[in-house]
Short mmCIF file of C-alpha atoms in Angstrom, two decimals:
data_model
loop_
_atom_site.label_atom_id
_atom_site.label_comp_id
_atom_site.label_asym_id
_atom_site.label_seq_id
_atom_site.Cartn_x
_atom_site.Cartn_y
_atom_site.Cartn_z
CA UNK A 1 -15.71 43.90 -11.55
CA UNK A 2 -15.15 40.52 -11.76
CA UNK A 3 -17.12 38.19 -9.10
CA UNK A 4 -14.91 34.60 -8.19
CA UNK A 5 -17.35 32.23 -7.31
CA UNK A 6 -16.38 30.06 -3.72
CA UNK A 7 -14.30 27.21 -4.10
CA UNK A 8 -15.77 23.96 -3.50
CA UNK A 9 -14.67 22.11 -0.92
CA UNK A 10 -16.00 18.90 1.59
CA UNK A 11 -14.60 17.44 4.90
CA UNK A 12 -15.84 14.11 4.65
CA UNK A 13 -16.17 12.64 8.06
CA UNK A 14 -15.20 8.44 8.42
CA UNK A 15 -17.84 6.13 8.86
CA UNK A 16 -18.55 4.29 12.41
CA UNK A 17 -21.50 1.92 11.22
CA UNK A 18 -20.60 -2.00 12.26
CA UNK A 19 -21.82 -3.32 9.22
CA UNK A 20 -19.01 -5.56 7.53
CA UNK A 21 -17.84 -4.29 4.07
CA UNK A 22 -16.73 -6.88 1.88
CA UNK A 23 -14.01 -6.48 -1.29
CA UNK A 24 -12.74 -8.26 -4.06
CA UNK A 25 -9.07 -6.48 -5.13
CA UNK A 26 -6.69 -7.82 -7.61
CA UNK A 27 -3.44 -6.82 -7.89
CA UNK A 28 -1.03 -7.40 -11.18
CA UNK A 29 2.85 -6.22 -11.07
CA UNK A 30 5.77 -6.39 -13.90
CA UNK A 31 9.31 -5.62 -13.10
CA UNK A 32 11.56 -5.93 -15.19
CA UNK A 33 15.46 -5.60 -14.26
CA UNK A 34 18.75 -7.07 -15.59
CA UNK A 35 17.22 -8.71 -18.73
CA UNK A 36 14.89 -10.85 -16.22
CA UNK A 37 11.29 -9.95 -16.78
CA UNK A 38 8.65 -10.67 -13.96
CA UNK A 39 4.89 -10.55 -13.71
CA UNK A 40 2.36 -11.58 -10.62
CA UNK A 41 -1.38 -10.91 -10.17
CA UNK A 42 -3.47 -11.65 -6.50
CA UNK A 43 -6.33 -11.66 -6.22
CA UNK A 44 -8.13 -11.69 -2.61
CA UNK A 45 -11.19 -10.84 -0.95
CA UNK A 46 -11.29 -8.75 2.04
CA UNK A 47 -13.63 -7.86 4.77
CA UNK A 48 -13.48 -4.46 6.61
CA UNK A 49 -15.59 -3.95 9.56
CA UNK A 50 -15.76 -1.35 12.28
CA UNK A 51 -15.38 -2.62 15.70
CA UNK A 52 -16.42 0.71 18.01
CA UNK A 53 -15.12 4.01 17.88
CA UNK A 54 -14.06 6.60 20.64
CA UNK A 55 -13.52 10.56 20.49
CA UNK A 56 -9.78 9.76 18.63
CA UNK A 57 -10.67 7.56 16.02
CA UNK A 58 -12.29 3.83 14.91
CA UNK A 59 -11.03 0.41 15.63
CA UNK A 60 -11.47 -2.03 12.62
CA UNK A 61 -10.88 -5.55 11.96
CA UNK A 62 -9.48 -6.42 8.53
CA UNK A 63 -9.66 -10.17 7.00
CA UNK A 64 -7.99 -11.28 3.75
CA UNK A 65 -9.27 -14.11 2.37
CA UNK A 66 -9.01 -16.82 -0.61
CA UNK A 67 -5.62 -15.11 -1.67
CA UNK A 68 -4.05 -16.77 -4.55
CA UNK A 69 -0.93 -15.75 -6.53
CA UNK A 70 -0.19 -16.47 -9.84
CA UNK A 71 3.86 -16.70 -9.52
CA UNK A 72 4.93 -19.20 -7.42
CA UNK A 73 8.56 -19.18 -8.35
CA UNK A 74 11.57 -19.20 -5.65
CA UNK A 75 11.29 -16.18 -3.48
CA UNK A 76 7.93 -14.90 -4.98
CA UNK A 77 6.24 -18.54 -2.91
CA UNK A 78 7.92 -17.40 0.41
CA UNK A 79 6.40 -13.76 -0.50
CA UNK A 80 3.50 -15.32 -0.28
CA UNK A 81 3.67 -17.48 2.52
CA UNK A 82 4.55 -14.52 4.34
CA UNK A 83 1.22 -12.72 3.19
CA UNK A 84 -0.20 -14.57 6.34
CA UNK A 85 0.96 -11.79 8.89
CA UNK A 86 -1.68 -9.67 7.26
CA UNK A 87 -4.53 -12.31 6.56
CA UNK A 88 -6.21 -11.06 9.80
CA UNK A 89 -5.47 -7.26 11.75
CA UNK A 90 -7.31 -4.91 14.39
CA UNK A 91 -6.09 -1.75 13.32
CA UNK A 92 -6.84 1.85 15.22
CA UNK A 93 -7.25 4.76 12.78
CA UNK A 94 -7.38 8.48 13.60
CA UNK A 95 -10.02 10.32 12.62
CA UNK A 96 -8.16 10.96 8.92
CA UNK A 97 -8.41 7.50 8.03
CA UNK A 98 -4.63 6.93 8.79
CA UNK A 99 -3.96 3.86 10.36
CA UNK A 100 -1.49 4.48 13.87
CA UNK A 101 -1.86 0.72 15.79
CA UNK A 102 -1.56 -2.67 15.16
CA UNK A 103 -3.62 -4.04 18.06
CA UNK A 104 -2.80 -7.37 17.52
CA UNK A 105 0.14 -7.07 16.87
CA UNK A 106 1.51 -9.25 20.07
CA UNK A 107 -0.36 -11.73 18.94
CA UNK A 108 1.24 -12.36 15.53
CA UNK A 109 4.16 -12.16 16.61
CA UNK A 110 3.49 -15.19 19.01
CA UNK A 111 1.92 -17.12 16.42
CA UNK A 112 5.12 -15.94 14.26
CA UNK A 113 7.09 -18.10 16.76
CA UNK A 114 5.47 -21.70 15.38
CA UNK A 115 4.60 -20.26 11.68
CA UNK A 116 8.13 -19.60 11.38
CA UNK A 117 9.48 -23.16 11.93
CA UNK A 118 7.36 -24.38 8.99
CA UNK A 119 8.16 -21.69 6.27
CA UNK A 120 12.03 -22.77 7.70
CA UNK A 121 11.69 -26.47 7.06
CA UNK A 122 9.61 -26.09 3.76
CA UNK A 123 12.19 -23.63 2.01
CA UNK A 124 15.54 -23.64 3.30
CA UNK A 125 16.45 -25.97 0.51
CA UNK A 126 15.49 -23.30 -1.82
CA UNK A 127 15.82 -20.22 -0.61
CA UNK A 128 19.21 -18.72 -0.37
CA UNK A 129 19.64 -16.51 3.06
CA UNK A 130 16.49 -17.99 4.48
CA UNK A 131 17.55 -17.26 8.05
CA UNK A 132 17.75 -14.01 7.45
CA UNK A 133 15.15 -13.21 5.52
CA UNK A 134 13.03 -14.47 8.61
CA UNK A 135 15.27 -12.95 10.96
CA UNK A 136 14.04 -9.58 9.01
CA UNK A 137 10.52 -10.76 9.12
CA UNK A 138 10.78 -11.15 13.24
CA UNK A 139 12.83 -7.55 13.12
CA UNK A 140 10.11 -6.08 11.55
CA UNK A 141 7.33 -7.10 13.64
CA UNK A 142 9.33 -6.01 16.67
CA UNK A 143 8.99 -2.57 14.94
CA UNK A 144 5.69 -1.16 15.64
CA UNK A 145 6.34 1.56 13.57
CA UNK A 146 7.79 -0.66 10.58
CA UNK A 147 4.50 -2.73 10.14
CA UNK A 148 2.58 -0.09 10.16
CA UNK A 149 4.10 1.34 7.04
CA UNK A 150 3.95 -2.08 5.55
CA UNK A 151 0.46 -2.44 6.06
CA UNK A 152 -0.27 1.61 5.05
CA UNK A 153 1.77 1.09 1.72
CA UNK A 154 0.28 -2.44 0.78
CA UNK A 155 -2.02 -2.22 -1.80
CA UNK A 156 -4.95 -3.42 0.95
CA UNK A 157 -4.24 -0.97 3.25
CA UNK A 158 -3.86 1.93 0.45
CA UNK A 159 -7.21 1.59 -1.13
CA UNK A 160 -8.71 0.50 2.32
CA UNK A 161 -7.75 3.37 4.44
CA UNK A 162 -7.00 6.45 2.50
CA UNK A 163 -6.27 9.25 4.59
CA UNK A 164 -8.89 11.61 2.92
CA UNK A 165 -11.32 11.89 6.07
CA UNK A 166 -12.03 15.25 8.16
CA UNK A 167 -10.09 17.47 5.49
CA UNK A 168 -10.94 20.27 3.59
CA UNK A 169 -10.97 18.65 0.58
CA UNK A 170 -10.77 21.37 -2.75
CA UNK A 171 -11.59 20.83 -6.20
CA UNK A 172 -8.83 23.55 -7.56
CA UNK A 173 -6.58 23.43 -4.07
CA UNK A 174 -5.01 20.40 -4.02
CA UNK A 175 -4.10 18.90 -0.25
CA UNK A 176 -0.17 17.92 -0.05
CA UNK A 177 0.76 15.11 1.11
CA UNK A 178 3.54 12.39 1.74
CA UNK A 179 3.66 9.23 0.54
CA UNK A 180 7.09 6.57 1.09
CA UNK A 181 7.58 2.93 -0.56
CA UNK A 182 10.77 2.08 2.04
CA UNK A 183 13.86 -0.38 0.26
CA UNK A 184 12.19 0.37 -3.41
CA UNK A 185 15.69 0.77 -4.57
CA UNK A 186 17.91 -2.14 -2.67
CA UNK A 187 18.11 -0.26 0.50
CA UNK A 188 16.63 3.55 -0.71
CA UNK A 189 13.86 4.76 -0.40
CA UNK A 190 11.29 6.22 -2.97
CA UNK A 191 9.72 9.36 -1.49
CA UNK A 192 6.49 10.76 -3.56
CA UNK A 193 5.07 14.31 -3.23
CA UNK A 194 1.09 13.62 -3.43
CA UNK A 195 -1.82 15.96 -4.45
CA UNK A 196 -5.38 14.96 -3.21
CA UNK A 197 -8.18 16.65 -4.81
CA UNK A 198 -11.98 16.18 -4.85
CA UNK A 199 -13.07 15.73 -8.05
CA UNK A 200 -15.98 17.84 -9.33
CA UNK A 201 -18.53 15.87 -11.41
CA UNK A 202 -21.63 17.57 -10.96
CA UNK A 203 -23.83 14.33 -11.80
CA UNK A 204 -22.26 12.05 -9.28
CA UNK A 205 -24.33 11.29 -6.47
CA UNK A 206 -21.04 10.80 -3.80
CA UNK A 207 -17.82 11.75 -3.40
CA UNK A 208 -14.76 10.86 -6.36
CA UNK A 209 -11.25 11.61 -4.81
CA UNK A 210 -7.98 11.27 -6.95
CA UNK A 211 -4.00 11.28 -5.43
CA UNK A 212 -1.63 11.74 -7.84
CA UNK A 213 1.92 11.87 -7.01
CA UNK A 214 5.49 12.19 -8.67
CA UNK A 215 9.14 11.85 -7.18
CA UNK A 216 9.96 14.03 -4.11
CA UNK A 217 13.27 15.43 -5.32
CA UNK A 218 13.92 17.03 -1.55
CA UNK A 219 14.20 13.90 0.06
CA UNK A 220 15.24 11.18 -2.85
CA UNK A 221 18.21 10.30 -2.45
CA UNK A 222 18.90 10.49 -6.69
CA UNK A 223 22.84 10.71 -6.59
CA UNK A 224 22.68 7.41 -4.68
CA UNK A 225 20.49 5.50 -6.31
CA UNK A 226 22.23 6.46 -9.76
CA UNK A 227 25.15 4.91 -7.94
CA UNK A 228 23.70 2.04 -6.83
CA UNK A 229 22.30 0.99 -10.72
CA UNK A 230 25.99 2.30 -12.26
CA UNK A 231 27.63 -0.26 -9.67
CA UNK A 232 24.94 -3.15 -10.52
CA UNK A 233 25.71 -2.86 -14.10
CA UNK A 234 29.65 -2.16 -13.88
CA UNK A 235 29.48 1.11 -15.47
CA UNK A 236 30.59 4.14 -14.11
CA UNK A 237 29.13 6.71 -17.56
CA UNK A 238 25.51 4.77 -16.95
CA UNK A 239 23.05 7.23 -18.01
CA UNK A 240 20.79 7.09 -15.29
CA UNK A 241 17.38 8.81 -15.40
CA UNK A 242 14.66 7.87 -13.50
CA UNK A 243 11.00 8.59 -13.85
CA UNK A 244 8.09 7.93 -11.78
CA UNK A 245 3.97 8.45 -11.65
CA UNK A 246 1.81 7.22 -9.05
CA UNK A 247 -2.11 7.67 -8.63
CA UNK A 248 -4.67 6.53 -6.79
CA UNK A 249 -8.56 7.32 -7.25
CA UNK A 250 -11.65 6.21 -4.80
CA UNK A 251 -15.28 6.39 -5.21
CA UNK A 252 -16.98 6.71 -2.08
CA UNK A 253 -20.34 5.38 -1.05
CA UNK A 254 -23.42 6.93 0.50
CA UNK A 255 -21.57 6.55 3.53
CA UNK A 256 -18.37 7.80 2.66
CA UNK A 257 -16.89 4.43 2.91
CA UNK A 258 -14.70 3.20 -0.15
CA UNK A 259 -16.88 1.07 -3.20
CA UNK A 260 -14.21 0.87 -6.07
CA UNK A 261 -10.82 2.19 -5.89
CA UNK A 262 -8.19 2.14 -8.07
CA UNK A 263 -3.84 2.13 -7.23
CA UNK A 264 -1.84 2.57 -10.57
CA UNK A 265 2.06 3.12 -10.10
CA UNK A 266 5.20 2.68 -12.83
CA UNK A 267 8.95 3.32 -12.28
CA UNK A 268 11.52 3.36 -15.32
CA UNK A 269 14.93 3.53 -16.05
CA UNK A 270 15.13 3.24 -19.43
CA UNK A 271 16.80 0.27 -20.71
CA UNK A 272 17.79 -0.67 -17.48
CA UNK A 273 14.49 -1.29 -15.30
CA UNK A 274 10.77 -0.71 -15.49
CA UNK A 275 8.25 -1.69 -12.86
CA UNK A 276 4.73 -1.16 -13.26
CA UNK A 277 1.56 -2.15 -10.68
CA UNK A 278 -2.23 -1.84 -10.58
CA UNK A 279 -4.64 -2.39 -8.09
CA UNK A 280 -8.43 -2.67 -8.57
CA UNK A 281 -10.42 -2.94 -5.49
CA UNK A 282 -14.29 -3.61 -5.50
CA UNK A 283 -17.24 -3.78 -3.11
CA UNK A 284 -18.96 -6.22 -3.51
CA UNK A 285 -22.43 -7.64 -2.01
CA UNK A 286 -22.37 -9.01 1.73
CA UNK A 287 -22.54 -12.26 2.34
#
């Protein structure tokens, strides 16, 4: 008879100490799209602290500093200038490590008010559409719900906040999850299917996570995004086939807090477009 030994599993519970964590992360992307090749790296360093927590989940401050951007090109400098609504956040998280308010959000958004004047008068000699490009920017912090998922799917808040915390966590069952970059394609959506799994290294001291995800062909809206690149390029046969891998892995300290973490993500098209991205995020020693 054969005996099945118990799966291996760990609910790792989110950490409540006050002591400020400090990051370096550096980001690199490459898209490449109509002939036109583009690359960018940031790099930034980031503090994460926990302010208190209460019986629903932890309120943390998050500070980005010394960012600095390699392309500084047309729209990639106003991308930049408009990093600022995220150089300082309170943020609430739930007790899975998913982030649900903004707390200061009011606030930026009155400091929005002057900010805005300057990034009009600095670029609106080289910016086409710079109205509404900030009229967007205003929509969007109007929408509580909208920042959120900017700051959940930016590469800060995905290797800052992974939502990995008071789950059974498997080594063989993999825990499903959701995962949406909004506008990817013009105005569609790319929706990935995720699988988190504990990783099972019996010499490792603390906890190694990995996410790995792949199209969600339930909810991707394929026919019209095949559309969408046959009408960019005038032609109506375009072989379209799109492919896309995504994956994320953390290491966790003693604490269960993040201390490296890693965001790797490409998207191709071939002949036609190819986007790739990496993230590396590091603790590193408190100042």
């Amino acid at each position: 008879m054969e005996t099945k030994l118990p799966v291996k599993t760990k609910n790792i519970i989110l950490d409540y100490s006050t002591k400020p964590l400090n990051y370096h992360i550096e980001t690199t992307t490459l898209l490449v799209s109509n002939n036109d090749q583009k690359t960018n790296t940031i790099k930034a360093d980031v503090t994460k602290t926990c302010v208190k927590k209460d019986n629903y989940g932890v309120l943390f401050s998050l500070e980005i500093k010394n960012r600095k951007q390699s392309n500084l090109e047309g729209n990639s400098a106003l991308e930049n200038e408009l990093a600022w609504l995220q150089q300082k956040l309170i943020l609430y998280c739930n007790n899975k490590g998913e982030i649900t308010t903004v707390v200061n959000r009011e606030q930026i958004k009155e400091d929005w008010y002057f900010y805005r004047k300057n990034i009009k008068q600095n670029y609106k000699k080289t910016v086409d559409n710079i109205d509404l490009i900030l009229d967007g920017t205003e929509a969007l912090l109007g929408d509580e719900k909208a920042f959120i998922e900017l700051i959940t799917k930016s590469e800060i808040g995905t290797l800052l906040f992974p939502p990995i915390y008071n789950q059974e966590l498997s080594v063989k069952t993999p825990l499903r999850q959701q995962k949406t970059f909004s506008q990817f394609f013009d105005d569609y959506e790319l929706p990935l299917s995720l699988k988190t799994t504990l990783l099972d290294h019996k010499e490792a001291i603390n906890h190694q996570i990995i996410r790995s995800g792949s199209i969600n062909t339930n909810t991707f809206q394929s026919a019209k995004v095949k559309r969408f690149f046959r009408k960019l390029h005038n032609a109506q046969d375009l072989i379209v086939d799109i492919d896309a891998a995504y994956l994320e892995t953390y290491d966790l300290g003693i604490f269960n807090n993040v201390y490296s973490a890693t965001q790797m993500m490409g998207v191709e098209i071939k002949d036609l477009y190819r986007y790739r991205q990496i993230s590396k995020l590091k603790k590193i020693r408190n100042a």
